[in-house]
Amino acid sequence: MKMVSVLLLMSTLLGTPAVPSQRPSCYKRALKEHSCHTVPESEENLRHVHHGLQDHFWEGKGCEVICYCNLNELLCCPKDIFFGPKVSFVIPCNSQ
């Protein structure tokens, strides 16, 4: 009887259609007429992560998405993807 239950469970799991991941991904955003040195003045929803991490910014009000400025574009990713799960928890969060 247990074998039948296991086979039934396996067949339902294998027959379930794949669901797309809800995990947010990275994206790029052009700075248009600005450079990395003028990002804080031009973008109200960006703030510096830390003095030691030059050109890294938190996006939005929280500390879940981090952006790196390269020349005239931002690469923004969730912090776990950007730094990796072992490093992301030690990055200071200034949510002000």
Short mmCIF file of C-alpha atoms in Angstrom, two decimals:
data_model
loop_
_atom_site.label_atom_id
_atom_site.label_comp_id
_atom_site.label_asym_id
_atom_site.label_seq_id
_atom_site.Cartn_x
_atom_site.Cartn_y
_atom_site.Cartn_z
CA MET A 1 0.00 0.00 0.00
CA LYS A 2 2.87 2.39 0.78
CA MET A 3 4.38 1.68 -2.63
CA VAL A 4 1.14 2.66 -4.37
CA SER A 5 1.00 5.92 -2.36
CA VAL A 6 4.60 6.73 -3.26
CA LEU A 7 4.01 6.01 -6.95
CA LEU A 8 0.87 8.14 -6.94
CA LEU A 9 2.72 11.01 -5.26
CA MET A 10 5.63 10.76 -7.72
CA SER A 11 3.33 10.76 -10.73
CA THR A 12 1.55 13.90 -9.53
CA LEU A 13 4.83 15.68 -8.86
CA LEU A 14 6.22 14.75 -12.25
CA GLY A 15 3.03 15.78 -14.00
CA THR A 16 3.00 19.25 -12.44
CA PRO A 17 3.93 21.94 -14.94
CA ALA A 18 7.05 23.92 -14.17
CA VAL A 19 6.42 27.25 -12.50
CA PRO A 20 8.69 30.18 -13.40
CA SER A 21 10.96 31.33 -10.62
CA GLN A 22 9.72 34.25 -8.53
CA ARG A 23 13.34 35.25 -7.88
CA PRO A 24 14.04 38.77 -9.14
CA SER A 25 16.87 39.14 -11.60
CA CYS A 26 19.47 41.75 -12.45
CA TYR A 27 18.90 44.61 -14.86
CA LYS A 28 20.83 47.51 -16.35
CA ARG A 29 19.72 51.12 -16.35
CA ALA A 30 21.32 53.95 -18.34
CA LEU A 31 22.21 57.14 -16.49
CA LYS A 32 21.64 59.24 -19.62
CA GLU A 33 23.47 62.54 -19.09
CA HIS A 34 25.04 61.65 -15.73
CA SER A 35 28.14 59.79 -14.59
CA CYS A 36 28.82 57.65 -11.52
CA HIS A 37 30.03 60.70 -9.62
CA THR A 38 26.70 62.52 -10.00
CA VAL A 39 24.39 59.58 -9.25
CA PRO A 40 23.27 60.68 -5.75
CA GLU A 41 22.21 64.10 -7.04
CA SER A 42 20.44 62.76 -10.11
CA GLU A 43 18.69 59.69 -8.66
CA GLU A 44 16.61 60.28 -5.53
CA ASN A 45 16.04 56.58 -4.82
CA LEU A 46 19.78 55.69 -4.70
CA ARG A 47 22.11 56.08 -1.72
CA HIS A 48 25.71 55.03 -1.09
CA VAL A 49 26.20 51.61 0.48
CA HIS A 50 29.41 52.38 2.37
CA HIS A 51 32.42 54.66 2.01
CA GLY A 52 34.63 51.63 1.29
CA LEU A 53 32.38 50.45 -1.56
CA GLN A 54 32.76 53.20 -4.11
CA ASP A 55 30.13 53.31 -6.90
CA HIS A 56 27.78 50.90 -5.02
CA PHE A 57 24.28 52.14 -4.16
CA TRP A 58 21.18 50.80 -2.43
CA GLU A 59 18.09 51.23 -4.58
CA GLY A 60 14.74 52.15 -3.08
CA LYS A 61 13.85 52.54 0.57
CA GLY A 62 15.09 49.15 1.76
CA CYS A 63 18.35 47.29 1.37
CA GLU A 64 17.38 44.42 -0.89
CA VAL A 65 18.56 45.74 -4.28
CA ILE A 66 22.09 46.98 -4.81
CA CYS A 67 23.40 48.80 -7.88
CA TYR A 68 26.92 49.16 -9.21
CA CYS A 69 27.72 52.15 -11.37
CA ASN A 70 29.99 51.56 -14.37
CA LEU A 71 30.67 54.62 -16.52
CA ASN A 72 27.17 55.79 -17.47
CA GLU A 73 24.99 52.82 -16.49
CA LEU A 74 23.83 51.05 -13.36
CA LEU A 75 23.78 47.29 -12.92
CA CYS A 76 21.17 46.50 -10.25
CA CYS A 77 20.66 43.09 -8.61
CA PRO A 78 19.18 41.65 -5.43
CA LYS A 79 21.95 41.74 -2.81
CA ASP A 80 22.08 37.94 -2.47
CA ILE A 81 22.76 37.57 -6.19
CA PHE A 82 25.21 40.47 -6.35
CA PHE A 83 27.40 39.55 -3.36
CA GLY A 84 26.38 35.94 -2.76
CA PRO A 85 24.59 34.66 0.34
CA LYS A 86 27.76 34.37 2.46
CA VAL A 87 28.78 38.01 1.98
CA SER A 88 25.46 39.83 1.61
CA PHE A 89 24.53 39.61 5.29
CA VAL A 90 27.60 41.61 6.40
CA ILE A 91 27.03 44.56 4.05
CA PRO A 92 25.84 47.53 6.15
CA CYS A 93 22.33 48.79 5.47
CA ASN A 94 21.60 52.50 5.72
CA SER A 95 17.84 52.63 5.16
CA GLN A 96 17.55 56.39 5.70
#
